Every structure is written in structure tokens, then in C-alpha cells.
Tab-separated table of C-alpha atoms and ligand atoms in Angstrom:
chain	number	residue	atom	x	y	z
A	1	MET	CA	61.390	117.238	111.225
A	2	ALA	CA	64.939	117.871	112.498
A	3	ALA	CA	66.444	115.286	114.828
A	4	SER	CA	65.610	115.706	118.532
A	5	SER	CA	68.287	115.678	121.204
A	6	ALA	CA	67.246	112.128	122.208
A	7	GLU	CA	67.709	111.083	118.569
A	8	ARG	CA	71.135	112.734	118.369
A	9	GLN	CA	72.166	111.050	121.578
A	10	ALA	CA	70.950	107.725	120.240
A	11	MET	CA	72.984	108.309	117.077
A	12	SER	CA	76.174	108.689	119.146
A	13	ARG	CA	75.334	105.448	120.880
A	14	ALA	CA	74.607	103.774	117.520
A	15	LEU	CA	78.032	104.865	116.271
A	16	ALA	CA	79.632	103.243	119.319
A	17	LEU	CA	77.641	100.057	118.640
A	18	ALA	CA	78.798	100.079	115.021
A	19	LEU	CA	82.392	99.785	116.225
A	20	ARG	CA	81.599	96.414	117.792
A	21	GLY	CA	81.312	94.968	114.299
A	22	PRO	CA	84.390	93.999	112.299
A	23	ARG	CA	85.911	96.179	109.608
A	24	GLY	CA	85.364	94.177	106.480
A	25	VAL	CA	83.647	93.859	103.152
A	26	ASN	CA	80.474	95.331	104.697
A	27	PRO	CA	80.325	98.668	106.528
A	28	GLN	CA	80.238	98.847	110.318
A	29	VAL	CA	76.711	99.963	111.188
A	30	GLY	CA	74.797	100.472	114.440
A	31	ALA	CA	71.055	100.939	114.970
A	32	ILE	CA	68.752	101.859	117.846
A	33	LEU	CA	64.963	101.703	118.076
A	34	LEU	CA	63.304	104.415	120.156
A	35	ASP	CA	59.697	104.664	121.270
A	36	ALA	CA	57.704	107.896	120.947
A	37	ASP	CA	59.160	109.173	124.261
A	38	GLY	CA	62.728	108.629	123.112
A	39	THR	CA	63.206	105.536	125.298
A	40	VAL	CA	65.478	102.856	123.868
A	41	LEU	CA	63.515	99.757	122.820
A	42	ALA	CA	66.393	97.790	121.292
A	43	GLU	CA	69.963	98.099	120.005
A	44	GLY	CA	71.647	96.339	117.137
A	45	TRP	CA	74.839	96.250	115.101
A	46	HIS	CA	76.206	94.435	112.101
A	47	ARG	CA	78.586	91.575	112.762
A	48	GLY	CA	79.957	91.159	109.242
A	49	ALA	CA	79.026	89.927	105.769
A	50	GLY	CA	76.288	87.310	105.719
A	51	THR	CA	74.923	88.228	109.170
A	52	ALA	CA	71.875	90.382	110.009
A	53	HIS	CA	72.215	94.086	109.277
A	54	ALA	CA	72.090	96.452	112.278
A	55	GLU	CA	68.413	97.417	111.830
A	56	VAL	CA	67.315	93.787	111.523
A	57	ASP	CA	69.494	92.836	114.492
A	58	ALA	CA	67.735	95.498	116.612
A	59	LEU	CA	64.270	94.445	115.352
A	60	SER	CA	65.024	90.802	116.161
A	61	LYS	CA	65.315	91.711	119.847
A	62	LEU	CA	61.665	92.872	120.004
A	63	ASP	CA	58.431	90.898	120.042
A	64	ALA	CA	56.313	91.074	116.890
A	65	GLY	CA	54.498	94.397	116.705
A	66	ALA	CA	56.663	96.068	119.379
A	67	ALA	CA	58.384	98.343	116.852
A	68	ARG	CA	55.091	99.744	115.527
A	69	GLY	CA	55.326	103.559	115.558
A	70	ALA	CA	58.995	103.465	116.667
A	71	THR	CA	61.858	105.615	115.413
A	72	ALA	CA	64.916	103.843	114.015
A	73	ILE	CA	68.284	105.578	114.434
A	74	VAL	CA	70.814	104.153	111.985
A	75	THR	CA	74.393	105.229	111.231
A	76	LEU	CA	74.034	104.491	107.498
A	77	GLU	CA	71.019	104.752	105.191
A	78	PRO	CA	69.024	101.499	105.491
A	79	CYS	CA	69.870	99.321	102.512
A	80	ASN	CA	67.511	98.652	99.664
A	81	HIS	CA	69.207	95.515	98.481
A	82	THR	CA	68.580	91.799	98.637
A	83	GLY	CA	71.956	90.120	99.024
A	84	ARG	CA	72.676	87.437	101.564
A	85	THR	CA	70.072	89.231	103.722
A	86	GLY	CA	66.908	91.127	102.722
A	87	PRO	CA	66.563	94.915	102.321
A	88	CYS	CA	66.549	96.699	105.694
A	89	ALA	CA	64.276	99.471	104.408
A	90	GLN	CA	61.574	96.850	103.816
A	91	ALA	CA	62.172	95.199	107.203
A	92	LEU	CA	61.623	98.585	108.895
A	93	ILE	CA	58.457	99.194	106.843
A	94	ASP	CA	57.132	95.700	107.662
A	95	ALA	CA	57.793	96.269	111.382
A	96	GLY	CA	55.714	99.454	111.276
A	97	VAL	CA	58.562	101.852	112.074
A	98	ALA	CA	57.212	105.403	111.677
A	99	ARG	CA	60.416	107.431	111.429
A	100	VAL	CA	64.006	106.736	110.387
A	101	VAL	CA	66.928	109.001	111.264
A	102	TYR	CA	70.255	108.175	109.664
A	103	ALA	CA	73.705	109.745	109.381
A	104	LEU	CA	75.057	109.086	105.888
A	105	ASP	CA	73.655	108.146	102.508
A	106	ASP	CA	74.645	104.684	101.295
A	107	PRO	CA	76.837	105.248	98.206
A	108	GLY	CA	76.435	101.658	96.995
A	109	ALA	CA	74.990	101.335	93.489
A	110	LEU	CA	73.109	98.219	94.590
A	111	SER	CA	72.368	98.976	98.217
A	112	GLY	CA	71.448	102.691	97.973
A	113	GLY	CA	67.891	103.970	97.602
A	114	GLY	CA	66.590	102.828	100.991
A	115	ALA	CA	65.454	106.332	101.989
A	116	GLU	CA	63.339	106.607	98.869
A	117	ARG	CA	61.732	103.245	99.535
A	118	LEU	CA	60.949	104.259	103.122
A	119	ARG	CA	59.447	107.591	102.061
A	120	GLY	CA	57.414	105.806	99.395
A	121	ALA	CA	55.900	103.669	102.159
A	122	GLY	CA	54.985	106.751	104.214
A	123	VAL	CA	57.882	106.544	106.697
A	124	GLU	CA	59.301	109.906	107.814
A	125	VAL	CA	63.013	110.092	106.980
A	126	GLU	CA	65.632	112.459	108.371
A	127	ALA	CA	69.186	112.216	106.992
A	128	GLY	CA	72.468	113.913	107.872
A	129	VAL	CA	72.623	113.527	111.658
A	130	GLU	CA	76.132	113.271	113.249
A	131	THR	CA	77.652	112.999	109.795
A	132	GLU	CA	81.190	113.903	110.792
A	133	ALA	CA	81.549	111.077	113.305
A	134	ALA	CA	79.882	108.629	110.922
A	135	GLN	CA	82.185	109.757	108.109
A	136	ALA	CA	85.227	109.163	110.320
A	137	LEU	CA	83.957	105.690	111.190
A	138	LEU	CA	83.347	104.679	107.584
A	139	GLU	CA	86.096	106.621	105.816
A	140	SER	CA	88.102	103.614	104.710
A	141	TRP	CA	84.981	101.655	103.710
A	142	PHE	CA	83.907	104.605	101.548
A	143	THR	CA	87.369	104.576	99.977
A	144	VAL	CA	86.839	100.982	98.934
A	145	GLN	CA	83.412	101.868	97.506
A	146	ARG	CA	84.861	104.790	95.551
A	147	LEU	CA	88.065	103.191	94.278
A	148	GLY	CA	87.067	99.544	94.145
A	149	ARG	CA	90.212	98.775	96.145
A	150	PRO	CA	91.736	99.592	99.551
A	151	GLU	CA	93.428	102.925	100.175
A	152	ILE	CA	97.169	102.498	99.672
A	153	THR	CA	99.875	104.391	101.538
A	154	VAL	CA	103.489	104.022	100.461
A	155	LYS	CA	105.915	104.757	103.275
A	156	TRP	CA	109.671	105.042	103.245
A	157	ALA	CA	112.474	106.506	105.328
A	158	GLN	CA	115.323	108.260	103.563
A	159	SER	CA	118.504	110.188	104.119
A	160	LEU	CA	118.556	113.829	103.056
A	161	ASP	CA	120.255	112.674	99.863
A	162	GLY	CA	117.416	110.266	99.055
A	163	ARG	CA	118.968	106.955	100.109
A	164	ALA	CA	117.042	104.178	101.884
A	165	ALA	CA	120.161	102.283	103.020
A	166	ALA	CA	123.942	102.441	103.076
A	167	ASP	CA	125.769	100.629	100.285
A	168	ASP	CA	126.133	97.421	102.360
A	169	GLY	CA	122.320	97.306	102.694
A	170	SER	CA	122.226	98.345	106.367
A	171	SER	CA	119.415	100.795	107.133
A	172	GLN	CA	118.620	100.575	110.836
A	173	TRP	CA	118.152	103.290	111.649
A	174	ILE	CA	118.136	106.247	109.270
A	175	THR	CA	115.422	108.140	111.132
A	176	GLY	CA	115.140	108.917	114.849
A	177	PRO	CA	112.833	107.544	117.563
A	178	ALA	CA	110.071	110.138	116.990
A	179	SER	CA	109.743	109.081	113.349
A	180	ARG	CA	109.705	105.407	114.230
A	181	ALA	CA	107.034	105.960	116.890
A	182	ASP	CA	104.974	107.820	114.295
A	183	VAL	CA	105.267	104.872	111.903
A	184	HIS	CA	104.008	102.492	114.577
A	185	ARG	CA	100.952	104.631	115.302
A	186	ARG	CA	100.145	104.666	111.605
A	187	ARG	CA	100.738	100.927	111.274
A	188	ALA	CA	98.098	100.378	113.972
A	189	SER	CA	95.389	101.982	111.871
A	190	ALA	CA	96.189	99.999	108.696
A	191	ASP	CA	94.588	96.669	107.851
A	192	ALA	CA	97.725	95.254	106.231
A	193	ILE	CA	101.420	96.085	106.261
A	194	ILE	CA	103.235	94.972	103.160
A	195	VAL	CA	106.915	94.322	102.492
A	196	GLY	CA	108.869	92.643	99.739
A	197	THR	CA	110.828	89.455	100.387
A	198	GLY	CA	114.051	91.494	100.092
A	199	THR	CA	113.126	93.564	103.143
A	200	ALA	CA	111.663	90.557	104.970
A	201	ILE	CA	114.968	88.697	104.598
A	202	ALA	CA	117.463	91.568	104.957
A	203	ASP	CA	115.829	93.383	107.919
A	204	ASP	CA	113.865	90.545	109.546
A	205	PRO	CA	111.148	93.048	110.560
A	206	ALA	CA	108.526	92.207	113.203
A	207	LEU	CA	105.887	94.276	111.322
A	208	THR	CA	103.872	94.773	114.487
A	209	ALA	CA	102.435	98.113	115.602
A	210	ARG	CA	103.885	98.864	119.010
A	211	ASP	CA	104.814	101.461	121.578
A	212	GLY	CA	108.182	100.321	122.873
A	213	ASP	CA	107.608	96.645	123.619
A	214	THR	CA	103.853	97.033	124.067
A	215	LEU	CA	101.686	95.975	121.151
A	216	PHE	CA	98.838	98.284	120.138
A	217	PRO	CA	95.429	96.615	120.469
A	218	THR	CA	94.895	96.587	116.716
A	219	GLN	CA	97.497	94.947	114.509
A	220	PRO	CA	97.794	95.015	110.711
A	221	VAL	CA	98.098	91.689	108.910
A	222	PRO	CA	101.708	91.242	107.708
A	223	VAL	CA	101.897	90.603	103.962
A	224	VAL	CA	105.021	89.578	102.082
A	225	ILE	CA	105.307	89.837	98.304
A	226	GLY	CA	108.040	88.178	96.262
A	227	ALA	CA	109.444	84.927	95.009
A	228	ARG	CA	112.112	84.290	97.648
A	229	GLU	CA	111.431	82.031	100.629
A	230	VAL	CA	111.109	83.820	103.974
A	231	PRO	CA	113.001	81.812	106.652
A	232	ALA	CA	110.953	79.675	109.038
A	233	ASP	CA	112.332	81.591	112.022
A	234	ALA	CA	111.597	85.060	110.568
A	235	ALA	CA	110.239	87.517	113.170
A	236	LEU	CA	107.152	88.272	111.091
A	237	ARG	CA	106.073	84.624	111.401
A	238	ARG	CA	105.587	85.312	115.133
A	239	HIS	CA	103.233	88.238	114.392
A	240	PRO	CA	99.892	88.086	116.285
A	241	ARG	CA	98.081	88.075	112.910
A	242	GLU	CA	98.779	85.257	110.495
A	243	PRO	CA	101.048	86.482	107.675
A	244	LEU	CA	100.005	86.261	104.031
A	245	PHE	CA	102.538	85.395	101.333
A	246	TYR	CA	102.155	86.174	97.613
A	247	SER	CA	104.849	84.922	95.279
A	248	GLY	CA	103.965	85.493	91.645
A	249	PRO	CA	100.840	87.477	90.892
A	250	ASP	CA	100.365	90.965	89.549
A	251	LEU	CA	100.088	93.703	92.200
A	252	HIS	CA	96.552	94.535	91.058
A	253	ASP	CA	95.512	90.920	91.727
A	254	ILE	CA	97.128	90.989	95.163
A	255	VAL	CA	95.359	94.248	96.052
A	256	ALA	CA	92.047	92.807	94.817
A	257	ASP	CA	92.583	89.693	96.919
A	258	LEU	CA	93.300	91.817	100.013
A	259	ARG	CA	90.130	93.813	99.297
A	260	ASP	CA	88.157	90.561	99.046
A	261	ARG	CA	89.533	89.623	102.456
A	262	GLY	CA	87.850	92.776	103.795
A	263	MET	CA	90.908	95.047	103.979
A	264	HIS	CA	90.356	98.775	103.527
A	265	SER	CA	93.806	100.260	104.029
A	266	LEU	CA	97.228	98.981	103.001
A	267	PHE	CA	100.548	100.273	104.308
A	268	ILE	CA	103.486	99.589	101.991
A	269	GLU	CA	106.716	99.518	104.000
A	270	GLY	CA	109.312	98.722	101.422
A	271	GLY	CA	111.813	98.240	100.305
A	272	PRO	CA	112.502	100.482	97.323
A	273	THR	CA	111.645	97.834	94.729
A	274	LEU	CA	108.211	97.139	96.153
A	275	ALA	CA	107.429	100.808	96.881
A	276	SER	CA	108.434	101.693	93.312
A	277	ALA	CA	106.343	98.862	91.864
A	278	PHE	CA	103.227	100.086	93.672
A	279	LEU	CA	103.848	103.647	92.491
A	280	ALA	CA	104.541	102.534	88.923
A	281	ALA	CA	101.345	100.456	88.895
A	282	GLY	CA	99.258	103.474	89.954
A	283	LEU	CA	98.504	101.690	93.220
A	284	ALA	CA	99.334	104.531	95.608
A	285	ASP	CA	97.075	107.187	97.049
A	286	ARG	CA	99.311	108.582	99.699
A	287	VAL	CA	103.027	108.861	100.344
A	288	LEU	CA	104.706	109.136	103.739
A	289	ALA	CA	108.357	110.131	103.302
A	290	TYR	CA	110.388	110.364	106.505
A	291	VAL	CA	113.466	112.438	105.761
A	292	ALA	CA	116.417	112.352	108.188
A	293	PRO	CA	119.332	114.819	108.331
A	294	VAL	CA	121.954	112.266	107.350
A	295	LEU	CA	123.876	111.602	104.141
A	296	LEU	CA	124.500	108.091	102.874
A	297	GLY	CA	125.537	108.509	99.254
A	298	GLY	CA	125.887	105.351	97.196
A	299	SER	CA	123.394	103.514	95.063
A	300	ARG	CA	120.580	102.438	97.414
A	301	VAL	CA	118.043	105.057	96.466
A	302	ALA	CA	114.648	105.324	98.198
A	303	LEU	CA	112.820	104.705	94.921
A	304	ASN	CA	114.011	103.289	91.642
A	305	ASP	CA	111.915	102.857	88.510
A	306	ILE	CA	108.470	104.374	89.002
A	307	GLY	CA	107.837	104.751	85.285
A	308	VAL	CA	109.127	108.316	84.992
A	309	ALA	CA	111.395	108.628	81.961
A	310	SER	CA	111.399	112.379	81.679
A	311	ILE	CA	110.633	115.383	83.881
A	312	THR	CA	107.360	115.915	82.054
A	313	GLU	CA	106.218	112.578	83.499
A	314	ALA	CA	107.162	113.444	87.103
A	315	ARG	CA	104.620	112.210	89.638
A	316	ARG	CA	103.477	115.387	91.354
A	317	LEU	CA	102.450	115.341	94.984
A	318	VAL	CA	100.007	117.452	96.945
A	319	VAL	CA	101.522	117.855	100.405
A	320	ASP	CA	98.884	117.790	103.122
A	321	GLU	CA	101.364	118.251	105.947
A	322	TRP	CA	105.053	118.632	106.734
A	323	VAL	CA	105.426	117.125	110.194
A	324	PRO	CA	108.583	117.773	112.253
A	325	LEU	CA	109.528	114.612	114.160
A	326	GLY	CA	112.593	115.226	116.315
A	327	ASP	CA	115.332	116.151	113.822
A	328	ASP	CA	113.414	114.478	110.969
A	329	LEU	CA	110.719	115.816	108.717
A	330	LEU	CA	107.752	113.789	107.477
A	331	ALA	CA	105.986	114.666	104.240
A	332	VAL	CA	102.368	113.468	104.221
A	333	ALA	CA	101.376	113.791	100.598
A	334	ARG	CA	98.856	112.593	98.065
A	335	LEU	CA	99.642	111.630	94.506
A	336	ALA	CA	98.160	114.422	92.422
A	337	ASP	CA	97.106	111.834	89.838
A	338	ALA	CA	95.431	109.490	92.352
A	339	PRO	CA	91.634	109.275	92.021
A	340	GLN	CA	91.264	110.308	95.643
A	341	ALA	CA	93.336	113.470	95.308
A	342	GLN	CA	90.915	114.709	92.681
A	343	THR	CA	87.802	114.156	94.746
A	344	LYS	CA	89.066	115.827	97.917
B	401	RP5	C1	110.523	99.191	107.860
B	401	RP5	O1	110.115	98.378	108.923
B	401	RP5	C2	111.960	98.948	107.617
B	401	RP5	O2	112.044	98.459	106.334
B	401	RP5	C3	112.366	97.925	108.622
B	401	RP5	O3	112.861	96.820	108.010
B	401	RP5	C4	111.122	97.523	109.272
B	401	RP5	C5	111.264	97.417	110.751
B	401	RP5	O4	110.118	96.827	111.248
B	401	RP5	P1	110.013	96.381	112.742
B	401	RP5	O5	110.952	95.247	112.928
B	401	RP5	O6	110.395	97.560	113.579
B	401	RP5	O7	108.596	95.979	112.925
B	401	RP5	O8	110.350	100.504	108.229
């Protein structure tokens, strides 16, 4: 039976509840229990790995037996997996829930299959309600499920002749205010912002996401990669999130560690050595190239060795958008050889 308007409304509310949970290793999920008249019996959401899942959180707010015959509205297919907590599909069956309406299938190899388990126990299941909003909520979590690592965006600013700095190393600013404001908005939606020690020392960046002097409510964790010591009074050490420093390890290990810390999206902000290393390692899904109408000449190119020895090895891009920003132009592009580009 298709979802009723009360069920659709409850799904929108469940999506808002999901947002109360942290972005992390587990997906953000919200759940609502409705009685036969569509009245809300209880609400729940997931508060992060190791804590009750949204359905169980909602059930825990009711007396035993009170969910008998109820409808559960859940933003993600109830899990079928015993991890640190038990399978939600079974908890719903045990509570006597008669109908489950959910937005998206759980893609997890271990956690998927909840709908089948529910149906097997005689519970009515309706999937695919408010999928677009649920997809937007869980996009970066799905990326981690699909790729096994966070989504990686490599950003740089360059002169029209492809330079990231003048020959003395000065680079502030190549692009105009509209481009820089755009960068800050994008920083705010990333989980981590990554620079090399070269950039950390030469530019002393704050690495915050801000509008003028005002910080956006969400801030990426600043991450610095490289062997050199970042000064004790560096601006990034005053960042509202505690910075992470990696000195030696392989980029793949660093990315895996950031994933294990619950990060879904990484924003690589330079400089050229670090950006090139991520590209060369195949650790880039998206490129943001801000191009300014200025010439710098000299040797400080925006990218150096990305593993392309000959034109036949060129890394092709699929441009999603050319965005005019004041006098600058931003290319928002995907690497044609990135796993994501092929599935879109
Ligand atoms: C990067 O961000 C540049 O490399 C520059 O060093 C840095 C500036 O960061 P904020 O100090 O504005 O945070 O684009």
C-alpha cells in the first residue's frame, strides 16, 4: 500500500530528526512510530556508532506492547545486522510493528536485508518514500559505502597561465573575493580541510569556513600532512576544531584513518605538491579549479607530477559546471577515471 500523507509527513519529520545525529561512521537516521490513525507515538534518532539505532531509540520511549500494530517510518531500511547493537528489523518484529515505511535501501553488505526479514515475519513494507531528501542527507555516507573511503575534492586557485603563486612564493590573492567566498561555503560542507606543511608554513592559513569574520556553524577539521614542524603560533592551531597532523604515512593510510574517524568528505587545499600527490595516488574524485584572469609566469605551477608522462596518460575530466565568480571562472569537474564518475 502506497504511503499515506500522514506517513509522508512523518518521513519529513524523521529526516529532520536524523540530522540531530552526528555525521560519522554510521548513517544519520531518524524514525517515527505512528498509531493506526497516523498519530505520533514516539520519535527516535541515531546518536552515533555504538548507541541505539533510530528505530530502537523510538521503541525505547514506549511502554512494552505500546507499539503493537504501529507503523514505523524510518529514513533508511531497518538494519538486519548484529553489531554493537541488535538488528532493528527484529526489534520492530518483536515489538509487534505491523507496517514499516522507509526511504532508502541500506546498501551495506552486512546491514542490508532488513526489509526481507520484516516481510518474512508478515510485516507490511513500503520502500522509496521521500527518497530525494533522504539521498541528499546520506550522500556522503553512501560515498563512503561505495568507495570504502571519503569523497575527495582537490581544490586550487591558479592564474590563467596555470601558476599557483608568483616566483617568490606569494599567492594571496590570485582570485577575487567571489571565488574566495565560494571556497569558504564549500569548506563548510567538508569534514576535513587538508594542507601540506609547505602551505601551512608559507601562508599561515586559518583553514576555517567563514563569511567575512563570521564563522559558519559547521567547521571542517584542519589536517596538515608533511614532515616539517608547524609553528606553535600558527593560525590553524587556533581553529575551533582540533587540528590533526600526519608526518610520515602513505596518503592511503591517512585517508583510511580519516575515514575511521567518521569523515565522509575531504577538501584538499594545497599546495601543488600535496594536490599532485593526491591526484597521482588516485585519491581524487572531484577537482575545483578557480582560474583568475592574471598572468604570473615563472615556475610555481598549480600542479606538478601527477604521474602523467605522456599525453596518452592525461587525466581527463568531466566538467559538471563552469561557474563565473566575479572575473574568475571555476571549473567543477570529476576525474573521468574516478570510481564515482563511472557510476553517475
Ligand atoms: C588556500 O587557503 C590557500 O592555500 C591559502 O593559503 C589558504 C588561506 O586560508 P585562510 O587563511 O583564508 O583560511 O586557499
